[in-house]
């Protein structure tokens, strides 16, 4: 294995659970495997990211096929720890090591869906229908229940009958715009995972 | 974290308590290993279970879940009784010498001012003696009997090693050995770091557990130093960022709080938050509050936020009470909520008492779920047999489910536990028609705005006037949003000292929050992030891992708030003359003209130490507080209270006061109190936790993780297993007064029976990761069992200590 680079070594062994289990089963990563990997990685696009799970926020390198050209669709086929990252230095735990399966999980949602009152099934709808409906439901509720003044006549400008829980793995930018929009509506029933 | 992940390598001693970093934060725990291997550090783990962290500890001590204040109070008592404190630090950098009001009192578990009916205190007496000049009285000789440190000594004198053993079940000798190890860091050259997580936050006294540990660290002079600190290992990757951005019911970005109903007057709202110094010469940085607030209002409402309308003060909702998650789900259960939006959050699995949650969601008119995955919440109306038995036809909630991109499919910044804002890049398109949260929120807004423009409606002003300067209104870019929350000049900013000089040109990004103004000429959506995208571009995207001093301060890797400071309160790492206590691990130092060092000084860079400005610049005192004054609901000093479901049913520290068994100031709703179980029916103490192979309720959708931990299990000790006739691998039923789950029993020596005040108490371990959707085998939601009561201050649910019964099925 002396002719492998550090990155290839990490890709195959220590950094991924799949890799280490292979080694445990007796399939020590041989020359041939390393060669295949090298070929695939070398024509891949490398993108820096961070693990979305815990707050160690390990640095990641994501490898995708497709070269970011306008007419090519990228698809990520491998994710590993970023060896330059000062915190994780290339390592990932079993969660980070499985991230590729999160990206491609069969349970990823792909289309807007609607469940009617009393129904036992989903029905696929368009984004236009979905957003139209959400905006209408929210406006109806806000207009009917907005409290401009409390019982003492004080200005309070709040809307209490609709609430929101915000993501805590989404980006600052998503969090910021979510807060800006939701607070402008007067919502107080608003929290994120930090409450739990 | 006051410090950051890599800095753990500088510790001489590591205390892991209220967390299990080796299991839940594995790649961060590596720095503990590093400290052990290269800094001769020793590791102490205190936990109800012999965890993965414990397996590599030098000393492990068991403790009953929910009794950490009794343990830590015992440590404080030991340090004070044996004079194992860093004296210079305690006298100069804490409120030890401050004199407390004469009418402050504590008796049998209750502080002065208790109102049992309201379950709340009148906190007037919880204050220092304040002179006519507005400054607090102090006695630097510490002789005055009401000096904070003397009151503390008296308070914790009740926390003897015998009491610790009775309450916590920790053997006295083990406890004393740990005290002795901890006390070794009271010297200037040894530092201890404390690493904790939800094992402290998820209790009805969680905030006070954390305060109590911080008090230990202050006595030892371990705050603000390299290798020290109070290090909260946060759960989700951006829970820190979303907290910083104020996505909490009573908050605005940057730890600004919303006005209460009684705060009708804008000037008074500002005055209360612009705290004045309580001692001469102190910085009391919140005096700048108005600069932060006005800059936020300019970011949100642009030209519509004017001096005349108090920067759009009335556009903000006012709060009459806290609308935290528990309060909101209780209102929902009463049928008082109509709509709910769950964005990347699975409350049916994540909130306590699943039966109540299911009932509450079923009463909604509409539910909108935005998520990359099939969450239980989005399918709460569907029947999943024993794991979720509902009748769809009876649930009238309209549900709209929107597919969302994941981390790999978007650009943006996350804030890690060490407060680093790290930019990341998109590697692929989301599947199918999935969109980003940003696009969804933006389109939701533009549609609502259009409806209000066309139809009018209730108070449309804050909606119509919201500043929406994005090039594509339905698709703001992460770059546009990041620049806005960081901060920009709205006009040419002139130098107040020399008005011919332009400091920042109109539209230019600001370098830091020191440039913010309160006259509407700057905008900043989150003042603590100001400078992250500065005049020289996006500092969050920096990837230079150079560490010139070797102590792990990679100042050019990403950007850390505030002001790229990596260790908070780092001025406290130097003595009063500005000389580092420990020159080997210097963070900052005074060179005669200015503060220099391996970190951004947490201080005014040219303030001469002789001015006597304290190192805790955000506090009115200029020093750290042992005495919380009125900042906590249950008292100025942390006191042990039993979990709401206690195996004892009494509080050994205040045996004669029935009102002080559990947190006397924690809110609990009537129906939830009625749903509490007693030790007679549910004799075992349960605690929930995570496994290294899984992350909450997501990774059961991820094939690799579903394979490595496929099936739900619970852990019980061999003694309990023998008692109830269960062998490893048997299926057991675990019930609380709120419901039951069934799972495979793991029988282990890693959980011991504890002797609590003469009574044998067993601990039951409940990993949380299963549910009725996913690729792993279907399981029960662990929160079927948990009680619907939260911490008195943060309302974080008490998931870590409640009562159950275990039976063989
Ligand atoms: S790889 Fe593991 S330790 Fe690293 S951030 Fe992800 S979950 Fe946390």
XYZ file of C-alpha atoms in Angstrom, chain B residues 160 172 404 441 553 565 580 590 603 731:
10
model
C -21.351 16.953 52.163
C -18.147 8.681 48.860
C -36.516 19.867 0.512
C -39.757 30.546 2.443
C -6.009 28.514 17.083
C -12.622 35.149 18.687
C -0.672 35.438 31.016
C -0.722 43.188 27.204
C -11.388 43.213 25.343
C -38.275 -8.761 24.424
